[in-house]
């Protein structure tokens, strides 16, 4: 049994310590907002925050999260920055198929938590690991800028 702090609550997970956070969330805790894309840190679909940093949960074992805070897409509506990002996503109608979008929102939120006025280069740097097969990148950029304005 491993105790993880997820979205502010200590949660017992009955899984081997080497289990990736992604599968503990999805399979053990039925928190399916975090998506599986590649399983190899190549697409960003599985992005969550660990200690405030955007990380790839498909390659990060739960043992690495003990004593730290995991934050997932399920908590974003209760987070000032996450909510601003989600509202901007809706306003700009960002998602197409939607599959990559929880990861996109998590990376965008991590960026805006540390940089309230990101330049295009800052956005490119923060979002580079999040692939969108539907090509929603332009709307993502607009939405991040809009969320930044809302939070200013
Ligand atoms: S599923 Fe984790 S980066 Fe693709
Ligand atoms: S909206 Fe379809 S993969 Fe990004």
PDB file of C-alpha atoms and ligand atoms in Angstrom:
ATOM      1  CA  UNK A   1       0.000   0.000   0.000  1.00  0.00           C
ATOM      2  CA  UNK A   2       1.359   3.415  -0.966  1.00  0.00           C
ATOM      3  CA  UNK A   3      -0.023   6.705   0.375  1.00  0.00           C
ATOM      4  CA  UNK A   4      -0.240   9.457  -2.208  1.00  0.00           C
ATOM      5  CA  UNK A   5      -1.445  13.012  -1.754  1.00  0.00           C
ATOM      6  CA  UNK A   6      -3.744  13.586  -4.712  1.00  0.00           C
ATOM      7  CA  UNK A   7      -5.607  16.849  -5.161  1.00  0.00           C
ATOM      8  CA  UNK A   8      -5.058  17.677  -1.494  1.00  0.00           C
ATOM      9  CA  UNK A   9      -6.176  14.351  -0.045  1.00  0.00           C
ATOM     10  CA  UNK A  10      -4.056  11.509   1.256  1.00  0.00           C
ATOM     11  CA  UNK A  11      -5.103   8.465  -0.704  1.00  0.00           C
ATOM     12  CA  UNK A  12      -4.129   4.830  -0.253  1.00  0.00           C
ATOM     13  CA  UNK A  13      -3.148   3.042  -3.415  1.00  0.00           C
ATOM     14  CA  UNK A  14      -2.844  -0.727  -3.479  1.00  0.00           C
ATOM     15  CA  UNK A  15      -0.143  -0.947  -6.134  1.00  0.00           C
ATOM     16  CA  UNK A  16       3.522  -1.779  -6.506  1.00  0.00           C
ATOM     17  CA  UNK A  17       5.756   1.282  -5.886  1.00  0.00           C
ATOM     18  CA  UNK A  18       7.051   0.993  -9.456  1.00  0.00           C
ATOM     19  CA  UNK A  19       3.546   1.532 -10.894  1.00  0.00           C
ATOM     20  CA  UNK A  20       3.392   4.666 -13.042  1.00  0.00           C
ATOM     21  CA  UNK A  21       1.268   7.440 -11.524  1.00  0.00           C
ATOM     22  CA  UNK A  22      -0.914   7.323 -14.650  1.00  0.00           C
ATOM     23  CA  UNK A  23      -2.042   3.753 -13.985  1.00  0.00           C
ATOM     24  CA  UNK A  24      -2.497   4.291 -10.259  1.00  0.00           C
ATOM     25  CA  UNK A  25      -4.825   7.176 -11.126  1.00  0.00           C
ATOM     26  CA  UNK A  26      -6.726   5.437 -13.885  1.00  0.00           C
ATOM     27  CA  UNK A  27      -6.807   1.801 -12.785  1.00  0.00           C
ATOM     28  CA  UNK A  28      -6.630   1.971  -8.997  1.00  0.00           C
ATOM     29  CA  UNK A  29      -8.492   5.223  -8.350  1.00  0.00           C
ATOM     30  CA  UNK A  30     -10.758   5.425 -11.400  1.00  0.00           C
ATOM     31  CA  UNK A  31      -9.555   8.976 -12.109  1.00  0.00           C
ATOM     32  CA  UNK A  32      -9.720   8.799 -15.872  1.00  0.00           C
ATOM     33  CA  UNK A  33      -9.263  12.469 -16.733  1.00  0.00           C
ATOM     34  CA  UNK A  34      -5.541  11.842 -17.188  1.00  0.00           C
ATOM     35  CA  UNK A  35      -5.013  10.154 -20.550  1.00  0.00           C
ATOM     36  CA  UNK A  36      -2.697   7.499 -21.928  1.00  0.00           C
ATOM     37  CA  UNK A  37      -1.158   8.350 -25.258  1.00  0.00           C
ATOM     38  CA  UNK A  38       2.282   6.856 -25.772  1.00  0.00           C
ATOM     39  CA  UNK A  39       3.521   5.556 -22.433  1.00  0.00           C
ATOM     40  CA  UNK A  40       6.993   6.841 -23.237  1.00  0.00           C
ATOM     41  CA  UNK A  41       7.073  10.541 -22.291  1.00  0.00           C
ATOM     42  CA  UNK A  42       6.614  11.539 -25.928  1.00  0.00           C
ATOM     43  CA  UNK A  43       3.110  13.021 -26.186  1.00  0.00           C
ATOM     44  CA  UNK A  44       2.091  14.789 -22.966  1.00  0.00           C
ATOM     45  CA  UNK A  45      -1.429  13.314 -22.783  1.00  0.00           C
ATOM     46  CA  UNK A  46      -0.675  12.010 -19.285  1.00  0.00           C
ATOM     47  CA  UNK A  47       0.572  15.306 -17.819  1.00  0.00           C
ATOM     48  CA  UNK A  48      -0.136  15.953 -14.135  1.00  0.00           C
ATOM     49  CA  UNK A  49       1.570  18.220 -11.613  1.00  0.00           C
ATOM     50  CA  UNK A  50       3.997  16.760  -9.098  1.00  0.00           C
ATOM     51  CA  UNK A  51       5.092  19.310  -6.548  1.00  0.00           C
ATOM     52  CA  UNK A  52       3.778  21.996  -8.892  1.00  0.00           C
ATOM     53  CA  UNK A  53       5.810  20.831 -11.888  1.00  0.00           C
ATOM     54  CA  UNK A  54       4.228  19.421 -15.038  1.00  0.00           C
ATOM     55  CA  UNK A  55       5.417  15.821 -15.324  1.00  0.00           C
ATOM     56  CA  UNK A  56       4.647  12.818 -17.509  1.00  0.00           C
ATOM     57  CA  UNK A  57       2.729  10.452 -15.286  1.00  0.00           C
ATOM     58  CA  UNK A  58       3.207   7.504 -17.675  1.00  0.00           C
ATOM     59  CA  UNK A  59       6.898   7.274 -16.822  1.00  0.00           C
ATOM     60  CA  UNK A  60       6.882   8.517 -13.212  1.00  0.00           C
ATOM     61  CA  UNK A  61       6.466   5.770 -10.588  1.00  0.00           C
ATOM     62  CA  UNK A  62       4.267   6.337  -7.582  1.00  0.00           C
ATOM     63  CA  UNK A  63       7.356   5.810  -5.388  1.00  0.00           C
ATOM     64  CA  UNK A  64       8.643   9.161  -6.726  1.00  0.00           C
ATOM     65  CA  UNK A  65       5.474  10.913  -5.547  1.00  0.00           C
ATOM     66  CA  UNK A  66       5.469   9.818  -1.908  1.00  0.00           C
ATOM     67  CA  UNK A  67       5.584  12.917   0.298  1.00  0.00           C
ATOM     68  CA  UNK A  68       4.793  15.223  -2.615  1.00  0.00           C
ATOM     69  CA  UNK A  69       1.565  16.651  -3.951  1.00  0.00           C
ATOM     70  CA  UNK A  70       0.038  15.221  -7.110  1.00  0.00           C
ATOM     71  CA  UNK A  71      -2.480  17.468  -8.839  1.00  0.00           C
ATOM     72  CA  UNK A  72      -4.643  16.240 -11.699  1.00  0.00           C
ATOM     73  CA  UNK A  73      -7.059  17.663 -14.210  1.00  0.00           C
ATOM     74  CA  UNK A  74      -9.919  16.800 -11.825  1.00  0.00           C
ATOM     75  CA  UNK A  75      -8.733  19.585  -9.480  1.00  0.00           C
ATOM     76  CA  UNK A  76      -8.380  22.336 -12.067  1.00  0.00           C
ATOM     77  CA  UNK A  77     -11.895  23.715 -11.744  1.00  0.00           C
ATOM     78  CA  UNK A  78     -11.116  24.498  -8.086  1.00  0.00           C
ATOM     79  CA  UNK A  79      -7.754  26.115  -8.861  1.00  0.00           C
ATOM     80  CA  UNK A  80      -7.657  29.833  -9.714  1.00  0.00           C
ATOM     81  CA  UNK A  81      -5.146  29.418 -12.534  1.00  0.00           C
ATOM     82  CA  UNK A  82      -6.539  26.099 -13.721  1.00  0.00           C
ATOM     83  CA  UNK A  83     -10.049  27.555 -13.868  1.00  0.00           C
ATOM     84  CA  UNK A  84      -8.844  30.576 -15.848  1.00  0.00           C
ATOM     85  CA  UNK A  85      -7.148  28.210 -18.297  1.00  0.00           C
ATOM     86  CA  UNK A  86     -10.251  26.037 -18.634  1.00  0.00           C
ATOM     87  CA  UNK A  87     -12.477  29.085 -19.139  1.00  0.00           C
ATOM     88  CA  UNK A  88     -10.143  30.365 -21.866  1.00  0.00           C
ATOM     89  CA  UNK A  89     -10.175  26.886 -23.453  1.00  0.00           C
ATOM     90  CA  UNK A  90     -13.958  27.024 -23.625  1.00  0.00           C
ATOM     91  CA  UNK A  91     -14.008  30.613 -24.894  1.00  0.00           C
ATOM     92  CA  UNK A  92     -11.602  29.783 -27.724  1.00  0.00           C
ATOM     93  CA  UNK A  93     -13.197  26.411 -28.418  1.00  0.00           C
ATOM     94  CA  UNK A  94      -9.747  24.826 -28.238  1.00  0.00           C
ATOM     95  CA  UNK A  95     -10.425  21.067 -28.261  1.00  0.00           C
ATOM     96  CA  UNK A  96     -11.128  19.137 -31.421  1.00  0.00           C
ATOM     97  CA  UNK A  97     -11.197  15.427 -30.544  1.00  0.00           C
ATOM     98  CA  UNK A  98     -10.186  16.406 -27.008  1.00  0.00           C
ATOM     99  CA  UNK A  99      -7.885  13.496 -26.303  1.00  0.00           C
ATOM    100  CA  UNK A 100      -4.734  15.552 -25.667  1.00  0.00           C
ATOM    101  CA  UNK A 101      -6.496  18.384 -23.902  1.00  0.00           C
ATOM    102  CA  UNK A 102      -6.283  17.467 -20.244  1.00  0.00           C
ATOM    103  CA  UNK A 103      -2.521  17.255 -20.706  1.00  0.00           C
ATOM    104  CA  UNK A 104      -2.514  20.573 -22.560  1.00  0.00           C
ATOM    105  CA  UNK A 105      -4.480  22.245 -19.754  1.00  0.00           C
ATOM    106  CA  UNK A 106      -2.112  20.848 -17.120  1.00  0.00           C
ATOM    107  CA  UNK A 107       0.983  22.097 -18.955  1.00  0.00           C
ATOM    108  CA  UNK A 108      -0.587  25.506 -19.604  1.00  0.00           C
ATOM    109  CA  UNK A 109      -1.595  25.812 -15.954  1.00  0.00           C
ATOM    110  CA  UNK A 110       1.903  24.904 -14.743  1.00  0.00           C
ATOM    111  CA  UNK A 111       3.295  27.592 -17.058  1.00  0.00           C
ATOM    112  CA  UNK A 112       0.913  30.315 -15.863  1.00  0.00           C
ATOM    113  CA  UNK A 113       1.524  29.482 -12.224  1.00  0.00           C
ATOM    114  CA  UNK A 114       5.152  30.535 -12.615  1.00  0.00           C
ATOM    115  CA  UNK A 115       4.894  33.004 -15.509  1.00  0.00           C
ATOM    116  CA  UNK A 116       1.853  35.270 -15.684  1.00  0.00           C
ATOM    117  CA  UNK A 117       3.048  37.003 -18.866  1.00  0.00           C
ATOM    118  CA  UNK A 118       4.425  34.279 -21.094  1.00  0.00           C
ATOM    119  CA  UNK A 119       5.966  35.241 -24.431  1.00  0.00           C
ATOM    120  CA  UNK A 120       5.434  33.115 -27.536  1.00  0.00           C
ATOM    121  CA  UNK A 121       8.813  31.518 -26.830  1.00  0.00           C
ATOM    122  CA  UNK A 122       7.808  30.784 -23.235  1.00  0.00           C
ATOM    123  CA  UNK A 123       4.606  29.147 -24.467  1.00  0.00           C
ATOM    124  CA  UNK A 124       6.495  27.146 -27.093  1.00  0.00           C
ATOM    125  CA  UNK A 125       8.957  25.967 -24.453  1.00  0.00           C
ATOM    126  CA  UNK A 126       6.327  24.980 -21.904  1.00  0.00           C
ATOM    127  CA  UNK A 127       4.014  23.288 -24.393  1.00  0.00           C
ATOM    128  CA  UNK A 128       6.606  21.608 -26.612  1.00  0.00           C
ATOM    129  CA  UNK A 129       6.067  18.197 -25.010  1.00  0.00           C
ATOM    130  CA  UNK A 130       2.305  18.218 -25.570  1.00  0.00           C
ATOM    131  CA  UNK A 131       1.407  16.832 -28.967  1.00  0.00           C
ATOM    132  CA  UNK A 132      -1.998  17.476 -30.551  1.00  0.00           C
ATOM    133  CA  UNK A 133      -2.776  15.283 -33.519  1.00  0.00           C
ATOM    134  CA  UNK A 134      -5.688  17.589 -34.362  1.00  0.00           C
ATOM    135  CA  UNK A 135      -3.377  20.602 -34.652  1.00  0.00           C
ATOM    136  CA  UNK A 136      -5.101  22.885 -32.137  1.00  0.00           C
ATOM    137  CA  UNK A 137      -1.828  24.691 -31.381  1.00  0.00           C
ATOM    138  CA  UNK A 138      -2.956  28.131 -32.555  1.00  0.00           C
ATOM    139  CA  UNK A 139      -6.044  28.077 -30.357  1.00  0.00           C
ATOM    140  CA  UNK A 140      -3.998  26.792 -27.438  1.00  0.00           C
ATOM    141  CA  UNK A 141      -1.646  29.769 -27.774  1.00  0.00           C
ATOM    142  CA  UNK A 142      -4.554  32.224 -27.948  1.00  0.00           C
ATOM    143  CA  UNK A 143      -6.226  30.649 -24.937  1.00  0.00           C
ATOM    144  CA  UNK A 144      -3.041  30.754 -22.849  1.00  0.00           C
ATOM    145  CA  UNK A 145      -2.628  34.449 -23.653  1.00  0.00           C
ATOM    146  CA  UNK A 146      -6.250  35.109 -22.797  1.00  0.00           C
ATOM    147  CA  UNK A 147      -5.963  33.233 -19.498  1.00  0.00           C
ATOM    148  CA  UNK A 148      -2.824  35.242 -18.696  1.00  0.00           C
ATOM    149  CA  UNK A 149      -4.785  38.472 -19.259  1.00  0.00           C
ATOM    150  CA  UNK A 150      -7.587  37.266 -17.002  1.00  0.00           C
ATOM    151  CA  UNK A 151      -5.094  36.494 -14.253  1.00  0.00           C
ATOM    152  CA  UNK A 152      -3.122  39.746 -14.581  1.00  0.00           C
TER     153      UNK A 152
HETATM  154  S1  LIG B   1       1.263   8.974 -22.342  1.00  0.00           S
HETATM  155 FE1  LIG B   1       2.744   9.954 -21.134  1.00  0.00          FE
HETATM  156  S2  LIG B   1       3.804  11.251 -22.500  1.00  0.00           S
HETATM  157 FE2  LIG B   1       2.450  10.088 -23.784  1.00  0.00          FE
HETATM  158  S1  LIG B   2      -7.648  17.854 -29.780  1.00  0.00           S
HETATM  159 FE1  LIG B   2      -7.364  15.937 -30.781  1.00  0.00          FE
HETATM  160  S2  LIG B   2      -5.354  15.350 -30.238  1.00  0.00           S
HETATM  161 FE2  LIG B   2      -5.521  17.371 -29.516  1.00  0.00          FE
END
